[in-house]
CSV table of C-alpha atoms in Angstrom, one decimal:
chain,number,residue,atom,x,y,z
A,182,UNK,CA,0.0,0.0,0.0
A,183,UNK,CA,1.1,3.6,-0.5
A,184,UNK,CA,1.2,5.5,2.7
A,185,UNK,CA,3.1,8.2,4.7
A,186,UNK,CA,6.2,6.9,6.4
A,187,UNK,CA,9.5,8.4,7.7
A,188,UNK,CA,12.6,8.6,5.6
A,189,UNK,CA,16.1,9.0,7.2
A,190,UNK,CA,18.8,10.7,5.2
A,191,UNK,CA,21.9,8.8,6.1
A,192,UNK,CA,24.2,11.6,4.9
A,193,UNK,CA,22.6,14.0,7.4
A,194,UNK,CA,22.3,11.6,10.3
A,195,UNK,CA,25.0,12.3,12.9
A,196,UNK,CA,24.3,9.1,14.9
A,197,UNK,CA,23.1,10.8,18.0
A,198,UNK,CA,20.4,8.1,18.6
A,199,UNK,CA,17.7,10.6,19.8
A,200,UNK,CA,15.2,9.4,17.2
A,201,UNK,CA,15.6,5.7,18.1
A,202,UNK,CA,15.0,6.7,21.8
A,203,UNK,CA,11.9,8.7,20.8
A,204,UNK,CA,10.4,5.9,18.7
A,205,UNK,CA,8.4,3.9,21.3
A,206,UNK,CA,7.3,1.4,18.6
A,207,UNK,CA,10.8,0.3,17.9
A,208,UNK,CA,10.7,1.1,14.2
A,209,UNK,CA,14.1,2.9,14.4
A,210,UNK,CA,17.4,1.4,15.4
A,211,UNK,CA,21.1,2.2,15.2
A,212,UNK,CA,22.9,0.3,12.5
A,213,UNK,CA,26.7,1.0,11.9
A,214,UNK,CA,26.3,4.2,13.9
A,215,UNK,CA,23.4,5.6,11.8
A,216,UNK,CA,19.7,5.7,12.5
A,217,UNK,CA,17.8,3.2,10.3
A,218,UNK,CA,14.1,2.4,9.8
A,219,UNK,CA,14.1,-1.3,10.8
A,220,UNK,CA,10.6,-2.2,9.9
A,221,UNK,CA,7.9,-0.4,7.9
A,222,UNK,CA,5.1,-2.1,9.8
A,223,UNK,CA,6.4,-0.7,13.1
A,224,UNK,CA,6.2,2.9,11.9
A,225,UNK,CA,2.8,4.6,12.6
A,226,UNK,CA,3.7,7.6,10.4
A,227,UNK,CA,3.0,10.1,13.2
A,228,UNK,CA,6.5,11.4,13.4
A,229,UNK,CA,7.3,11.6,17.1
A,230,UNK,CA,11.0,11.2,16.0
A,231,UNK,CA,11.0,14.3,13.8
A,232,UNK,CA,11.4,17.1,16.4
A,233,UNK,CA,14.2,15.2,18.2
A,234,UNK,CA,16.5,15.1,15.2
A,235,UNK,CA,19.1,17.9,15.5
A,236,UNK,CA,20.2,17.7,11.8
A,237,UNK,CA,16.8,17.5,10.0
A,238,UNK,CA,17.7,14.0,8.7
A,239,UNK,CA,14.1,12.7,9.1
A,240,UNK,CA,11.3,13.6,6.8
A,241,UNK,CA,8.0,12.2,5.7
A,242,UNK,CA,7.6,10.5,2.3
A,243,UNK,CA,4.8,8.6,0.6
A,244,UNK,CA,5.8,5.3,-0.8
A,245,UNK,CA,4.9,1.6,-1.0
A,246,UNK,CA,5.2,0.2,2.6
A,247,UNK,CA,3.7,-2.4,4.8
A,248,UNK,CA,0.6,-1.2,6.8
A,249,UNK,CA,1.2,-0.3,10.4
A,250,UNK,CA,0.8,-3.4,12.5
A,251,UNK,CA,-0.4,-2.4,15.9
A,252,UNK,CA,-0.5,-5.9,17.2
A,253,UNK,CA,3.1,-6.6,16.2
A,254,UNK,CA,4.2,-3.3,17.8
A,255,UNK,CA,2.5,-4.2,21.1
A,256,UNK,CA,4.1,-7.6,21.1
A,257,UNK,CA,7.5,-6.1,20.4
A,258,UNK,CA,7.0,-3.5,23.2
A,259,UNK,CA,6.0,-6.2,25.6
A,260,UNK,CA,9.0,-8.3,24.7
A,261,UNK,CA,11.3,-5.3,25.2
A,262,UNK,CA,9.7,-4.4,28.6
A,263,UNK,CA,10.2,-8.0,29.8
A,264,UNK,CA,13.8,-8.0,28.7
A,265,UNK,CA,14.4,-4.8,30.5
A,266,UNK,CA,12.6,-6.2,33.6
A,267,UNK,CA,14.7,-9.4,33.5
A,268,UNK,CA,17.9,-7.3,33.2
A,269,UNK,CA,16.8,-5.3,36.2
A,270,UNK,CA,16.2,-8.3,38.3
A,271,UNK,CA,19.5,-9.8,37.4
A,272,UNK,CA,21.3,-6.6,38.6
A,273,UNK,CA,22.6,-5.6,35.2
A,274,UNK,CA,19.8,-3.2,34.3
A,275,UNK,CA,20.8,0.4,33.4
A,276,UNK,CA,19.3,3.2,31.4
A,277,UNK,CA,20.4,2.7,27.8
A,278,UNK,CA,22.7,5.6,26.8
A,279,UNK,CA,22.3,7.6,23.7
A,280,UNK,CA,24.3,6.3,20.7
A,281,UNK,CA,26.4,9.4,20.7
A,282,UNK,CA,26.7,9.5,24.5
A,283,UNK,CA,25.4,13.1,24.4
A,284,UNK,CA,22.1,13.8,26.2
A,285,UNK,CA,22.8,17.5,25.8
A,286,UNK,CA,21.5,17.5,22.3
A,287,UNK,CA,18.0,16.4,23.4
A,288,UNK,CA,15.5,19.1,22.2
A,289,UNK,CA,13.1,20.6,24.8
A,290,UNK,CA,11.3,23.8,25.7
A,291,UNK,CA,12.1,25.4,29.1
A,292,UNK,CA,9.1,26.6,31.0
A,293,UNK,CA,10.0,29.1,33.7
A,294,UNK,CA,7.2,29.1,36.3
A,295,UNK,CA,8.6,32.0,38.3
A,296,UNK,CA,10.4,35.1,37.1
A,297,UNK,CA,13.2,35.9,39.6
A,298,UNK,CA,13.8,39.5,40.7
A,299,UNK,CA,17.5,39.2,41.1
A,300,UNK,CA,17.2,40.7,44.5
A,301,UNK,CA,19.7,39.7,47.2
A,302,UNK,CA,18.6,37.5,50.1
A,303,UNK,CA,19.0,40.4,52.5
A,304,UNK,CA,16.8,42.7,50.3
A,305,UNK,CA,14.0,40.1,50.3
A,306,UNK,CA,14.1,39.5,54.0
A,307,UNK,CA,15.6,36.0,53.7
A,308,UNK,CA,18.4,34.8,55.9
A,309,UNK,CA,21.7,35.7,54.4
A,310,UNK,CA,24.2,32.9,53.7
A,311,UNK,CA,27.5,32.9,55.5
A,312,UNK,CA,30.0,35.4,54.1
A,313,UNK,CA,32.4,33.6,51.7
A,314,UNK,CA,36.2,34.0,52.3
A,315,UNK,CA,37.6,37.1,50.7
A,316,UNK,CA,39.6,35.0,48.3
A,317,UNK,CA,36.5,33.5,46.8
A,318,UNK,CA,34.3,35.4,44.2
A,319,UNK,CA,30.9,36.6,45.1
A,320,UNK,CA,28.0,35.2,43.0
A,321,UNK,CA,24.5,36.4,42.5
A,322,UNK,CA,21.8,34.2,40.9
A,323,UNK,CA,20.1,36.1,38.1
A,324,UNK,CA,17.1,34.7,36.2
A,325,UNK,CA,18.0,33.0,33.0
A,326,UNK,CA,15.8,34.0,30.1
A,327,UNK,CA,16.6,31.0,27.9
A,328,UNK,CA,13.4,29.3,26.7
A,329,UNK,CA,14.6,26.2,24.9
A,330,UNK,CA,17.5,23.7,24.4
A,331,UNK,CA,19.7,23.1,22.5
A,332,UNK,CA,21.0,26.5,21.5
A,333,UNK,CA,23.8,25.6,19.1
A,334,UNK,CA,22.7,26.1,15.5
A,335,UNK,CA,24.3,22.8,14.6
A,336,UNK,CA,22.3,20.9,17.2
A,337,UNK,CA,19.0,22.7,16.8
A,338,UNK,CA,16.2,20.5,15.3
A,339,UNK,CA,14.5,22.0,12.3
A,340,UNK,CA,10.9,21.2,13.3
A,341,UNK,CA,10.8,21.9,17.1
A,342,UNK,CA,7.4,23.1,18.3
A,343,UNK,CA,8.9,26.1,20.1
A,344,UNK,CA,9.9,27.7,16.7
A,345,UNK,CA,6.2,28.3,15.7
A,346,UNK,CA,5.3,31.9,16.4
A,347,UNK,CA,8.8,32.6,17.7
A,348,UNK,CA,10.9,35.7,17.6
A,349,UNK,CA,14.2,34.2,16.6
A,350,UNK,CA,17.6,35.4,18.0
A,351,UNK,CA,20.7,34.3,16.1
A,352,UNK,CA,23.8,35.3,18.0
A,353,UNK,CA,27.5,34.9,17.7
A,354,UNK,CA,28.5,33.1,20.9
A,355,UNK,CA,31.0,35.7,22.1
A,356,UNK,CA,28.2,38.4,22.3
A,357,UNK,CA,26.8,36.9,25.5
A,358,UNK,CA,30.2,37.3,27.2
A,359,UNK,CA,30.9,40.7,25.9
A,360,UNK,CA,27.5,42.3,26.7
A,361,UNK,CA,26.6,42.2,30.4
A,362,UNK,CA,22.7,42.3,30.1
A,363,UNK,CA,22.5,39.8,27.3
A,364,UNK,CA,19.7,37.7,28.8
A,365,UNK,CA,17.4,40.6,29.6
A,366,UNK,CA,18.1,42.7,26.5
A,367,UNK,CA,18.3,40.0,23.8
A,368,UNK,CA,17.4,36.4,25.0
A,369,UNK,CA,14.2,37.4,26.8
A,370,UNK,CA,11.0,36.4,24.9
A,371,UNK,CA,13.0,34.9,22.0
A,372,UNK,CA,14.1,31.5,20.8
A,373,UNK,CA,17.9,31.6,20.8
A,374,UNK,CA,20.4,30.0,18.4
A,375,UNK,CA,24.2,30.6,18.7
A,376,UNK,CA,27.2,29.8,16.7
A,377,UNK,CA,30.7,30.9,15.7
A,378,UNK,CA,31.3,31.2,11.9
A,379,UNK,CA,35.1,31.3,12.4
A,380,UNK,CA,35.3,28.0,14.4
A,381,UNK,CA,32.4,26.0,13.0
A,382,UNK,CA,33.1,24.6,9.5
A,383,UNK,CA,29.5,24.5,8.4
A,384,UNK,CA,27.2,26.7,6.4
A,385,UNK,CA,24.7,28.0,8.9
A,386,UNK,CA,22.5,29.3,6.1
A,387,UNK,CA,21.2,25.9,5.1
A,388,UNK,CA,20.0,25.0,8.6
A,389,UNK,CA,18.6,28.5,9.2
A,390,UNK,CA,16.8,28.4,5.9
A,391,UNK,CA,15.0,25.2,6.9
A,392,UNK,CA,14.0,26.6,10.3
A,393,UNK,CA,12.6,29.8,8.8
A,394,UNK,CA,10.9,28.0,5.8
A,395,UNK,CA,9.3,25.3,7.9
A,396,UNK,CA,8.1,27.4,10.9
A,397,UNK,CA,6.1,30.5,11.6
A,398,UNK,CA,9.0,32.8,12.6
A,399,UNK,CA,7.7,36.3,13.5
A,400,UNK,CA,11.0,38.2,13.5
A,401,UNK,CA,14.8,37.6,13.4
A,402,UNK,CA,17.4,39.5,15.5
A,403,UNK,CA,21.1,39.0,14.7
A,404,UNK,CA,23.6,39.9,17.4
A,405,UNK,CA,27.2,39.9,16.3
A,406,UNK,CA,30.6,41.2,17.4
A,407,UNK,CA,32.3,44.0,15.7
A,408,UNK,CA,35.2,41.8,14.5
A,409,UNK,CA,35.2,41.0,10.8
A,410,UNK,CA,34.9,37.2,11.1
A,411,UNK,CA,31.6,37.7,12.8
A,412,UNK,CA,30.1,39.0,9.6
A,413,UNK,CA,29.6,35.3,8.6
A,414,UNK,CA,26.7,34.9,11.0
A,415,UNK,CA,25.0,38.0,9.6
A,416,UNK,CA,25.5,36.9,6.0
A,417,UNK,CA,24.2,33.4,6.9
A,418,UNK,CA,20.9,34.8,8.3
A,419,UNK,CA,20.5,37.2,5.3
A,420,UNK,CA,21.0,34.3,2.9
A,421,UNK,CA,18.6,32.1,4.9
A,422,UNK,CA,15.9,34.8,4.8
A,423,UNK,CA,16.3,35.2,1.0
A,424,UNK,CA,16.3,31.4,0.3
A,425,UNK,CA,13.3,30.8,2.6
A,426,UNK,CA,11.1,33.0,0.3
A,427,UNK,CA,9.6,34.7,3.3
A,428,UNK,CA,9.4,38.4,4.2
A,429,UNK,CA,10.2,38.6,7.9
A,430,UNK,CA,11.3,41.7,9.9
A,431,UNK,CA,14.9,41.4,10.9
A,432,UNK,CA,17.6,43.6,12.4
A,433,UNK,CA,21.3,43.4,13.2
A,434,UNK,CA,22.9,44.5,16.4
A,435,UNK,CA,26.7,44.9,16.6
A,436,UNK,CA,28.5,44.6,20.0
A,437,UNK,CA,32.0,46.1,20.5
A,438,UNK,CA,34.8,44.1,22.2
A,439,UNK,CA,34.3,46.5,25.2
A,440,UNK,CA,30.7,45.4,25.5
A,441,UNK,CA,28.9,48.4,24.0
A,442,UNK,CA,26.2,48.4,21.3
A,443,UNK,CA,27.6,50.0,18.2
A,444,UNK,CA,24.8,49.5,15.7
A,445,UNK,CA,21.1,48.8,16.0
């Protein structure tokens, strides 16, 4: 029968294993370090694996495929659960690690239930912590404004739900260190992607084009350093906007190496 089913581009797959972990039916497995569709009849065509892929290697296609076999999937899931239970009783059970050993690339939104004020414990009436030795630095916990993970352009999934309706921030990674109020002035209320065009040997424009083309992005803000090599991230966004075929408001903010805004 002709039906909708996933397709995994082996050239784009980085072997992270996130899709295999997300596929509860067991349709996806890791073969020779690459994600592979093991059985057509285990794939329900709903695409739970799509938003977990950081490289955009998974897409839907319509082709000749076996029908989804719910009974076979349930039997497979039961067998896997029993095997895991047996391993646990034998004392050898452990959570299966990701194929890449990198849980940091797992895509997720961050919901912040409470906005901190940044006030010190003394100002809020709370008991102050013991004074640290003078040789140690003094830390104050400010509220993070980051709304999603991951933030690296190379790791960001193309179809994550948090991109829909988002104001997108694309920043050179040095900007957050140079500009002191980066979270409040730039990250707040935006979905953040960072990269370094000098150190990353990739063309950001391809990934950014897919993100802009496939999602309802409301605006794009580029924050770069004044150094010439940082122009690569600005050019990548400009090219992505052009190639996406969409007309989206965008702006470029340039930060000096002293941490001041030069252009806006």
